[in-house]
Amino acid sequence: MSLKTLHSLRALPPWMPRAKLLRNRINNRDVSVPTGIFINNEFRSSLSGSKFSVENPATGQPILEIEEGREEDVNMAVEAARKAFEGSEWANSNPVWRGELLNRLAQLMERDKEDIIALEMLDTGKTRKQAANLDFPGSVGTLKYYAGWADKVLGLTSFNIPGTFAYTRREPVGVCGQIIPWNFPLLMFIWKISPAIATGNTVVIKSAEATPLTALKCCELIKEAGFPAGVVNLVSGFGKTVGNAIANHMDVDKVAFTGSTATGRTILKSAASSNLKKVTLELGGKSPNIIFPDADIQKAVEWSAWGINMNFGQTCHAGTRIYVHEDVYDEFVAAYTKRMASLKVGDNFDESVDQGPQNSKMQYEKILGYIESGKQDGATISLGGKVAEVEGADGKGYYIQPTIFTNVKPDMKIMREEIFGPVVCIAKFKTEEEVLRDANDTTYGLAAAVHTKDYERVLRITNGLKAGTTWVNMYNFVHWSVPFGGYKQSGIGRECGEAALENYTETKAVYYNTGIPAPQ
Ligand code: ADP
């Protein structure tokens, strides 16, 4: 039975009921969210009829159930995206209009800002500081930035070849599969769709199973903004089903993924063994953060604390390996430990809290496992190392104390693997050569930082670090207008900035004959 028949037999209701109302604890308004699979601008039930539960990490309790997509839903979404791409004027549409649609989506998000922030906080455990001051403006900023690019993607013209002239056209790639993680659900949704839409592609996107809510909310706004049906399609569900179906689909032209290196490897294999779809990957990290004795130590302490505290360590570019010069090691460790100890762990809706719960039970247990391995390998716990007791949480929720390991060795698991939690290792170094060697001694290459006032040293170190983003006297600062991505096993390709437009366009060369006879 073809999918079309299957679909019509099931006579799906075009609109899913909205989810149970959620109490938005910020402004005391009720917030609701659609729960369906979003195809052709409609929220539908899943073809299998299955649903899955979404949990609040602050309590470990279910928030609501949403429709769970499977391979057949992905097929339907790809069909819709293909039809929107080929069968309509979308791919050749006026780019000014595409820019207007992105701007309109940004305006609608600003209108519904408080609801979006509340949903993101509820779903992820983020603090308001994180969701409202970073993720939300980052998302709206990205939309506006790519809205501006839509009519500025140009080709080249060459009159340098006698008897001909040639030009290039930047054409959309086609149907883009996009798979996003749970640590920045809203931001990653917008980072992914914005350059794809600006350049005239259509999208089938999958949110992470742990955090599907803000993507659903955004799809509602996408319809309201006036995007044509089928341009953006969202299939919520699991990696092994929905993600796998996208990565292996014969009619998906490109897949863009953000997540773990292990899953990135699987996706690359799927692309290779299916239709050789183009692949961009933004993967893990184990980023070094180097403190020289001539740095402003107090500022270095602040930035290094932010290096791990941003999103409670659930950031691929977190500064998890701090290397401190021996001359300032004791001073730095004392001040840094004091600063990290001052972070308040608790209910993420309490505005005085700096660190909320980790995103899921699975992550929580994984982090505690790494802490255990650090202890067993003989590293010293200078701070934390335990589950955090949070008042009012009744032992529920996934809270972990900010944790510092010292006396670490390069071959320890905690120094080599991505922990993705509030856990940092501090090592001591003597010379520039030694610290560059140790900093680069990793399979990852996403980010790095150096703290020093010596500008010649800045150049030596930043040139020597093998990382896609390198900060000087700061940490964890990423802007949508600057390329972001990884060296080595941290990824393939760049997101953000003009660089992302490359990933979403094919370059077609066109030659005009202005007088060359055919070769005899
Ligand atoms: P993490 O380990 O941090 O959860 P993952 O890389 O597993 O990160 O998840 C990131 C995204 O990749 C999620 O949306 C997840 O559902 C999806 N995913 C997981 N496994 C696969 C897979 N085999 N193929 C495609 N996508 C997957």
Coordinates of C-alpha atoms and ligand atoms in Angstrom, one line a residue:
M1 CA 0.0 0.0 0.0
S2 CA 1.4 3.4 -0.9
L3 CA 1.9 6.0 1.7
K4 CA -0.7 8.2 0.0
T5 CA -3.3 5.5 0.3
L6 CA -2.4 4.7 3.8
H7 CA -2.7 8.3 4.6
S8 CA -6.2 8.8 3.1
L9 CA -7.4 5.6 4.6
R10 CA -6.6 6.8 8.1
A11 CA -8.4 10.1 7.4
L12 CA -6.2 11.9 9.7
P13 CA -7.6 14.9 11.5
P14 CA -5.8 17.9 10.0
W15 CA -5.3 19.6 13.3
M16 CA -4.2 17.9 16.5
P17 CA -5.7 19.1 19.7
R18 CA -3.4 21.4 21.6
A19 CA -1.5 20.0 24.5
K20 CA -2.7 20.4 28.0
L21 CA -2.2 23.9 29.3
L22 CA 1.0 24.6 31.1
R23 CA 1.3 27.1 33.9
N24 CA 3.8 29.7 32.9
R25 CA 5.3 30.5 36.2
I26 CA 7.0 33.6 35.0
N27 CA 4.0 35.8 34.2
N28 CA 1.3 33.6 35.5
R29 CA -0.3 33.1 32.1
D30 CA -1.3 29.7 30.6
V31 CA 0.8 28.5 27.7
S32 CA -0.1 25.8 25.3
V33 CA 1.7 24.0 22.5
P34 CA 0.6 21.9 19.6
T35 CA 1.6 18.3 19.9
G36 CA 1.3 16.9 16.3
I37 CA 3.7 16.2 13.5
F38 CA 3.9 19.3 11.4
I39 CA 3.6 18.5 7.6
N40 CA 2.3 20.8 4.9
N41 CA 1.5 23.5 7.6
E42 CA -0.8 21.1 9.4
F43 CA -0.3 19.4 12.8
R44 CA -1.2 15.7 12.3
S45 CA -1.3 12.6 14.4
S46 CA 1.5 10.1 13.8
L47 CA 0.7 7.4 11.3
S48 CA 1.4 4.7 13.8
G49 CA -0.8 6.4 16.4
S50 CA 2.0 6.4 19.0
K51 CA 2.9 9.1 21.3
F52 CA 5.8 9.8 23.7
S53 CA 6.0 11.6 27.0
V54 CA 8.1 14.7 27.6
E55 CA 9.6 15.2 31.0
N56 CA 10.4 18.2 33.2
P57 CA 14.0 17.7 34.3
A58 CA 13.4 19.8 37.4
T59 CA 11.0 17.2 38.8
G60 CA 11.4 14.1 36.7
Q61 CA 7.6 14.3 36.1
P62 CA 5.9 14.1 32.7
I63 CA 4.8 17.4 31.2
L64 CA 2.6 16.1 28.3
E65 CA 2.5 13.6 25.5
I66 CA 3.3 14.4 21.9
E67 CA 2.9 12.5 18.6
E68 CA 5.8 10.2 17.9
G69 CA 7.0 10.1 14.3
R70 CA 8.4 7.0 12.6
E71 CA 9.9 6.3 9.2
E72 CA 6.5 6.5 7.5
D73 CA 6.0 10.0 8.9
V74 CA 9.4 11.0 7.7
N75 CA 8.5 9.7 4.2
M76 CA 5.4 11.8 4.2
A77 CA 7.3 14.9 5.4
V78 CA 9.9 14.4 2.7
E79 CA 7.2 14.1 0.1
A80 CA 5.7 17.4 1.3
A81 CA 9.1 19.1 1.3
R82 CA 9.9 17.7 -2.2
K83 CA 6.6 18.9 -3.6
A84 CA 7.1 22.4 -2.0
F85 CA 10.6 22.5 -3.5
E86 CA 9.9 21.2 -7.0
G87 CA 6.2 21.9 -7.5
S88 CA 5.9 25.4 -6.4
E89 CA 7.8 28.6 -7.0
W90 CA 9.6 28.4 -3.7
A91 CA 13.0 27.4 -5.0
N92 CA 12.9 30.3 -7.5
S93 CA 11.0 32.6 -5.3
N94 CA 11.9 36.3 -4.8
P95 CA 14.5 36.2 -2.1
V96 CA 13.2 39.4 -0.7
W97 CA 10.0 37.5 0.1
R98 CA 12.0 34.7 1.8
G99 CA 13.8 37.4 3.9
E100 CA 10.4 38.9 4.8
L101 CA 9.1 35.5 6.0
L102 CA 12.1 35.1 8.2
N103 CA 11.6 38.6 9.6
R104 CA 7.9 37.9 10.2
L105 CA 8.8 34.7 12.1
A106 CA 11.2 36.8 14.2
Q107 CA 8.4 39.3 15.0
L108 CA 6.0 36.6 15.9
M109 CA 8.6 35.1 18.2
E110 CA 9.1 38.5 19.9
R111 CA 5.3 38.7 20.3
D112 CA 5.2 35.3 22.0
K113 CA 8.6 35.7 23.7
E114 CA 7.4 34.9 27.3
D115 CA 5.6 31.7 26.2
I116 CA 8.6 30.5 24.2
I117 CA 11.0 31.1 27.1
A118 CA 8.7 29.4 29.5
L119 CA 8.3 26.4 27.3
E120 CA 12.1 26.2 26.8
M121 CA 12.7 26.4 30.5
L122 CA 10.1 23.8 31.4
D123 CA 11.4 21.4 28.7
T124 CA 15.2 21.8 29.3
G125 CA 15.7 22.9 32.9
K126 CA 17.4 26.1 31.7
T127 CA 17.4 29.2 33.9
R128 CA 15.6 32.3 32.8
K129 CA 19.1 34.0 32.5
Q130 CA 20.1 31.3 29.9
A131 CA 16.8 31.1 28.0
A132 CA 15.9 34.8 28.0
N133 CA 19.2 36.5 27.8
L134 CA 21.1 34.2 25.5
D135 CA 19.0 31.5 23.6
F136 CA 16.0 33.7 22.8
P137 CA 17.9 36.8 21.5
G138 CA 20.4 34.4 19.7
S139 CA 17.5 32.8 17.9
V140 CA 15.7 36.0 16.9
G141 CA 19.1 37.6 15.9
T142 CA 19.9 34.6 13.7
L143 CA 16.5 34.9 11.9
K144 CA 17.0 38.6 11.2
Y145 CA 20.6 38.0 10.1
Y146 CA 19.7 35.4 7.5
A147 CA 16.7 37.5 6.5
G148 CA 19.2 40.1 5.5
W149 CA 21.3 37.5 3.5
A150 CA 18.4 36.2 1.5
D151 CA 18.8 38.6 -1.4
K152 CA 22.6 38.9 -1.1
V153 CA 23.6 35.4 -2.2
L154 CA 25.4 36.1 -5.5
G155 CA 27.5 34.3 -8.0
L156 CA 30.5 35.3 -10.0
T157 CA 30.9 36.5 -13.6
S158 CA 34.0 35.9 -15.7
F159 CA 34.9 37.6 -19.0
N160 CA 38.4 36.3 -18.7
I161 CA 38.1 33.4 -21.1
P162 CA 38.4 34.4 -24.8
G163 CA 35.3 33.5 -26.8
T164 CA 33.1 32.9 -23.9
F165 CA 31.8 34.3 -20.7
A166 CA 30.8 32.4 -17.7
Y167 CA 28.8 33.0 -14.6
T168 CA 27.8 31.0 -11.6
R169 CA 24.4 30.7 -10.0
R170 CA 23.9 29.7 -6.3
E171 CA 21.0 27.3 -6.3
P172 CA 19.3 25.7 -3.3
V173 CA 20.4 22.2 -2.6
G174 CA 16.8 20.9 -2.3
V175 CA 15.2 19.0 0.6
C176 CA 17.3 19.4 3.7
G177 CA 17.1 17.0 6.6
Q178 CA 18.0 18.6 9.9
I179 CA 18.6 16.8 13.2
I180 CA 19.1 18.8 16.3
P181 CA 20.1 18.1 20.0
W182 CA 18.5 18.8 23.3
N183 CA 20.9 21.3 24.8
F184 CA 19.8 24.3 22.8
P185 CA 16.4 23.2 21.3
L186 CA 15.2 26.6 20.2
L187 CA 18.5 28.1 19.1
M188 CA 19.5 24.9 17.1
F189 CA 16.0 24.9 15.4
I190 CA 16.6 28.5 14.3
W191 CA 20.3 28.0 13.4
K192 CA 19.3 25.2 11.1
I193 CA 16.2 26.5 9.4
S194 CA 17.3 30.1 8.8
P195 CA 20.1 29.6 6.2
A196 CA 18.2 26.8 4.6
I197 CA 15.1 29.0 4.0
A198 CA 17.1 32.1 3.1
T199 CA 18.6 30.2 0.2
G200 CA 15.3 28.6 -1.0
N201 CA 15.5 25.0 0.3
T202 CA 12.8 23.1 2.0
V203 CA 13.3 21.4 5.3
V204 CA 12.4 18.2 7.2
I205 CA 13.6 18.8 10.8
K206 CA 13.7 16.5 13.8
S207 CA 13.9 17.9 17.3
A208 CA 15.5 15.9 20.1
E209 CA 13.2 13.5 21.9
A210 CA 13.9 15.0 25.2
T211 CA 13.1 18.6 24.2
P212 CA 10.5 18.9 21.4
L213 CA 8.3 21.8 22.7
T214 CA 9.8 25.0 21.3
A215 CA 10.2 23.5 17.8
L216 CA 6.5 22.7 17.9
K217 CA 5.7 26.2 19.0
C218 CA 7.9 27.7 16.2
C219 CA 6.1 25.6 13.6
E220 CA 2.8 27.1 14.7
L221 CA 4.4 30.6 14.1
I222 CA 5.8 29.4 10.8
K223 CA 2.3 28.8 9.6
E224 CA 1.1 32.1 11.0
A225 CA 4.0 33.9 9.3
G226 CA 2.7 32.8 5.9
F227 CA 5.4 30.3 4.9
P228 CA 4.0 28.1 2.0
A229 CA 2.9 24.6 3.0
G230 CA 5.7 22.1 3.0
V231 CA 8.6 24.5 3.3
V232 CA 9.3 23.5 6.9
N233 CA 8.1 20.1 8.2
L234 CA 8.8 18.8 11.7
V235 CA 8.8 15.2 12.8
S236 CA 9.2 14.8 16.5
G237 CA 10.6 11.4 17.6
F238 CA 13.6 9.3 18.3
G239 CA 17.0 9.1 16.7
K240 CA 16.9 5.5 15.8
T241 CA 13.6 5.9 14.0
V242 CA 13.1 9.5 12.8
G243 CA 16.8 10.5 12.7
N244 CA 17.8 7.3 11.0
A245 CA 15.0 7.6 8.4
I246 CA 16.1 11.2 7.5
A247 CA 19.8 10.3 7.3
N248 CA 19.1 7.2 5.1
H249 CA 16.3 8.8 2.9
M250 CA 17.0 8.6 -0.8
D251 CA 15.1 11.8 -1.5
V252 CA 16.8 14.0 1.1
D253 CA 19.6 16.0 -0.6
K254 CA 21.4 17.2 2.4
V255 CA 21.6 16.4 6.1
A256 CA 22.7 18.9 8.8
F257 CA 23.3 17.5 12.2
T258 CA 24.2 18.8 15.7
G259 CA 24.9 16.3 18.4
S260 CA 27.4 13.7 19.6
T261 CA 30.4 12.6 17.6
A262 CA 29.2 8.9 17.8
T263 CA 25.8 9.8 16.2
G264 CA 27.6 12.1 13.7
R265 CA 29.6 9.1 12.5
T266 CA 26.5 7.0 12.1
I267 CA 24.8 9.8 10.0
L268 CA 27.9 10.1 7.8
K269 CA 27.7 6.3 7.2
S270 CA 24.0 6.5 6.4
A271 CA 24.6 9.3 3.9
A272 CA 27.4 7.3 2.3
S273 CA 25.4 4.1 2.0
S274 CA 22.2 5.8 0.8
N275 CA 22.3 8.6 -1.8
L276 CA 25.5 10.3 -0.9
K277 CA 23.5 13.3 0.5
K278 CA 25.7 16.2 1.5
V279 CA 26.5 16.2 5.2
T280 CA 27.4 18.9 7.7
L281 CA 28.1 18.0 11.3
E282 CA 28.5 20.0 14.4
L283 CA 29.8 17.5 17.1
G284 CA 31.3 17.3 20.4
G285 CA 34.3 19.0 22.1
K286 CA 36.8 18.8 25.0
S287 CA 37.9 22.3 24.8
P288 CA 41.1 23.7 26.4
N289 CA 41.1 27.0 28.3
I290 CA 44.7 28.3 29.0
I291 CA 45.6 30.8 31.7
F292 CA 49.0 32.5 31.5
P293 CA 50.5 34.4 34.5
D294 CA 50.2 37.8 32.9
A295 CA 46.4 37.4 32.5
D296 CA 44.0 39.5 34.6
I297 CA 43.4 36.5 36.9
Q298 CA 40.0 37.7 38.3
K299 CA 38.7 38.2 34.8
A300 CA 40.1 34.8 33.8
V301 CA 38.3 33.3 36.8
E302 CA 35.0 34.9 35.7
W303 CA 35.2 33.8 32.1
S304 CA 36.4 30.3 33.0
A305 CA 33.5 29.9 35.4
W306 CA 31.2 30.9 32.6
G307 CA 33.1 28.5 30.4
I308 CA 31.5 25.6 32.3
N309 CA 28.5 27.2 33.9
M310 CA 26.8 28.3 30.6
N311 CA 23.9 25.9 30.2
F312 CA 25.4 23.9 33.2
G313 CA 28.2 22.4 31.1
Q314 CA 25.7 21.1 28.5
T315 CA 27.5 23.0 25.7
C316 CA 29.6 21.4 23.0
H317 CA 32.2 24.2 23.3
A318 CA 32.3 24.2 27.2
G319 CA 35.8 24.9 28.6
T320 CA 36.3 21.6 30.3
R321 CA 40.1 21.4 30.4
I322 CA 41.6 24.4 32.2
Y323 CA 45.4 24.7 31.9
V324 CA 46.9 27.1 34.4
H325 CA 50.6 28.3 34.4
E326 CA 52.4 27.1 37.5
D327 CA 53.2 30.6 38.7
V328 CA 49.5 31.4 39.2
Y329 CA 48.1 27.9 39.7
D330 CA 47.4 28.2 43.4
E331 CA 46.0 31.7 43.1
F332 CA 43.8 30.7 40.2
V333 CA 42.5 27.4 41.7
A334 CA 41.6 29.1 45.0
A335 CA 39.7 32.0 43.3
Y336 CA 38.1 29.7 40.8
T337 CA 36.9 27.2 43.4
K338 CA 35.5 30.1 45.4
R339 CA 33.6 31.4 42.3
M340 CA 32.3 28.0 41.3
A341 CA 31.2 27.3 44.9
S342 CA 29.2 30.5 44.9
L343 CA 26.9 29.3 42.1
K344 CA 23.4 28.6 43.3
V345 CA 22.0 25.3 42.2
G346 CA 18.2 24.9 42.3
D347 CA 14.8 25.3 40.7
N348 CA 15.4 26.8 37.3
F349 CA 12.3 29.0 37.6
D350 CA 13.8 30.7 40.6
E351 CA 15.5 33.8 39.2
S352 CA 18.3 33.8 41.7
V353 CA 19.4 30.4 40.6
D354 CA 22.6 30.0 38.4
Q355 CA 22.4 26.3 37.7
G356 CA 19.2 24.2 37.2
P357 CA 18.8 20.5 36.6
Q358 CA 20.7 18.6 34.0
N359 CA 18.5 17.9 31.0
S360 CA 17.6 14.2 31.5
K361 CA 18.0 11.2 33.8
M362 CA 20.3 9.6 31.2
Q363 CA 22.6 12.7 31.1
Y364 CA 22.5 13.0 34.9
E365 CA 23.6 9.4 35.3
K366 CA 26.3 9.7 32.7
I367 CA 27.8 12.8 34.4
L368 CA 27.8 11.0 37.8
G369 CA 29.5 8.1 36.1
Y370 CA 32.3 10.4 34.9
I371 CA 32.6 11.9 38.3
E372 CA 33.0 8.4 39.7
S373 CA 35.6 7.5 37.1
G374 CA 37.6 10.6 37.9
K375 CA 37.7 9.6 41.6
Q376 CA 38.7 6.1 40.7
D377 CA 41.5 7.3 38.4
G378 CA 42.9 9.2 41.3
A379 CA 42.1 12.8 40.4
T380 CA 41.4 15.1 43.4
I381 CA 37.9 16.6 43.8
S382 CA 38.5 20.3 44.8
L383 CA 34.8 21.1 44.7
G384 CA 31.5 19.3 44.5
G385 CA 31.5 15.8 43.1
K386 CA 28.0 14.8 44.3
V387 CA 24.3 15.1 43.6
A388 CA 23.1 18.6 44.7
E389 CA 20.4 18.7 47.3
V390 CA 17.9 21.2 46.2
E391 CA 15.3 22.7 48.6
G392 CA 11.8 21.8 47.7
A393 CA 12.8 19.2 45.1
D394 CA 12.2 16.3 47.4
G395 CA 15.2 14.4 46.0
K396 CA 13.6 14.6 42.5
G397 CA 15.1 16.4 39.5
Y398 CA 18.6 16.0 38.0
Y399 CA 20.8 18.4 40.0
I400 CA 24.6 18.0 40.3
Q401 CA 27.0 20.1 42.2
P402 CA 29.5 22.2 40.2
T403 CA 32.5 20.0 40.3
I404 CA 36.3 20.7 39.9
F405 CA 38.9 18.0 39.5
T406 CA 42.6 18.8 40.1
N407 CA 45.7 16.5 39.9
V408 CA 44.4 15.2 36.6
K409 CA 46.5 13.3 34.1
P410 CA 46.1 13.5 30.3
D411 CA 45.0 9.9 29.9
M412 CA 42.2 10.0 32.4
K413 CA 38.7 9.5 31.0
I414 CA 37.6 12.9 32.5
M415 CA 40.4 14.6 30.5
R416 CA 39.6 12.9 27.2
E417 CA 35.8 12.4 27.0
E418 CA 33.0 14.9 26.7
I419 CA 31.2 14.9 30.1
F420 CA 28.5 17.4 29.1
G421 CA 27.8 18.5 32.7
P422 CA 29.1 21.0 35.3
V423 CA 32.4 19.2 35.7
V424 CA 35.8 20.8 34.9
C425 CA 39.4 19.6 35.1
I426 CA 42.3 21.8 36.0
A427 CA 45.9 21.0 35.0
K428 CA 49.2 22.8 35.6
F429 CA 51.7 23.7 32.9
K430 CA 55.2 25.3 32.6
T431 CA 55.8 26.3 29.0
E432 CA 53.9 27.5 25.9
E433 CA 55.2 24.4 23.9
E434 CA 54.0 22.1 26.6
V435 CA 50.5 23.6 26.9
L436 CA 50.0 23.8 23.2
R437 CA 50.9 20.1 22.9
D438 CA 48.5 19.2 25.7
A439 CA 45.7 21.4 24.6
N440 CA 45.8 19.9 21.1
D441 CA 46.1 16.3 22.5
T442 CA 42.5 15.5 21.8
T443 CA 40.4 14.0 19.0
Y444 CA 38.2 17.1 19.2
G445 CA 38.7 20.6 17.9
L446 CA 35.7 22.7 18.5
A447 CA 36.8 25.6 20.7
A448 CA 39.7 26.9 22.8
A449 CA 40.7 30.0 24.8
V450 CA 43.8 31.8 26.0
H451 CA 44.0 34.4 28.7
T452 CA 47.0 36.7 28.6
K453 CA 47.9 40.3 28.0
D454 CA 50.8 39.5 25.7
Y455 CA 49.6 40.1 22.2
E456 CA 52.5 38.3 20.6
R457 CA 51.7 35.3 22.7
V458 CA 48.1 35.6 21.7
L459 CA 49.1 35.1 18.1
R460 CA 51.4 32.2 18.8
I461 CA 48.8 30.4 20.8
T462 CA 45.7 31.1 18.7
N463 CA 47.6 30.1 15.6
G464 CA 48.8 26.9 17.3
L465 CA 45.4 25.8 18.7
K466 CA 43.6 23.4 16.4
A467 CA 40.0 24.5 17.1
G468 CA 37.3 26.1 15.0
T469 CA 36.6 28.9 17.6
T470 CA 39.4 30.5 19.7
W471 CA 38.7 33.1 22.3
V472 CA 41.1 35.6 23.7
N473 CA 40.4 36.7 27.3
M474 CA 36.9 35.4 27.2
Y475 CA 35.0 32.2 26.9
N476 CA 31.7 30.8 25.5
F477 CA 30.8 33.7 23.3
V478 CA 29.2 32.7 20.0
H479 CA 27.6 35.2 17.6
W480 CA 25.4 34.2 14.6
S481 CA 27.4 36.3 12.2
V482 CA 30.7 34.5 12.8
P483 CA 31.4 30.9 11.4
F484 CA 31.1 28.2 14.0
G485 CA 32.2 24.6 13.7
G486 CA 34.9 22.1 14.4
Y487 CA 38.4 20.9 13.4
K488 CA 39.1 17.1 13.7
Q489 CA 36.3 15.0 15.0
S490 CA 34.3 18.0 16.2
G491 CA 32.6 18.3 12.8
I492 CA 32.4 19.0 9.1
G493 CA 31.4 22.4 7.8
R494 CA 30.5 25.6 9.5
E495 CA 27.2 27.1 10.8
C496 CA 26.5 30.8 11.3
G497 CA 27.8 33.7 9.3
E498 CA 28.1 33.7 5.5
A499 CA 29.8 30.3 5.7
A500 CA 26.5 28.5 6.4
L501 CA 25.1 29.7 3.1
E502 CA 27.7 27.5 1.4
N503 CA 26.2 24.5 2.9
Y504 CA 22.7 25.2 1.6
T505 CA 23.6 26.2 -2.0
E506 CA 25.0 24.3 -5.0
T507 CA 27.1 26.4 -7.4
K508 CA 26.2 26.0 -11.0
A509 CA 28.6 27.2 -13.7
V510 CA 27.0 28.5 -16.9
Y511 CA 29.2 29.1 -20.0
Y512 CA 28.0 31.2 -23.0
N513 CA 29.7 30.8 -26.3
T514 CA 30.5 34.1 -27.8
G515 CA 32.4 32.8 -30.8
I516 CA 34.4 29.6 -30.1
P517 CA 34.0 27.1 -33.0
A518 CA 33.5 23.4 -32.0
P519 CA 36.9 21.6 -31.9
Q520 CA 37.5 19.4 -35.0
Ligands
ADP1 P1 23.3 13.1 22.8 O1 24.1 11.9 23.0 O2 23.9 14.3 23.3 O3 21.8 12.9 23.2 P2 22.8 12.5 20.1 O4 23.8 12.7 19.1 O5 22.4 11.1 20.5 O6 23.3 13.3 21.3 O7 21.4 13.2 19.7 C1 21.4 14.4 18.9 C2 20.2 14.2 18.0 O8 20.5 13.1 17.1 C3 18.9 13.9 18.6 O9 17.9 14.5 17.9 C4 18.8 12.4 18.5 O10 17.4 11.9 18.5 C5 19.4 12.2 17.1 N1 19.9 10.8 16.9 C6 20.3 9.9 17.8 N2 20.7 8.8 17.2 C7 20.5 8.9 15.9 C8 20.8 8.1 14.7 N3 21.2 6.9 14.8 N4 20.5 8.7 13.5 C9 20.1 9.9 13.4 N5 19.8 10.7 14.4 C10 20.0 10.3 15.6

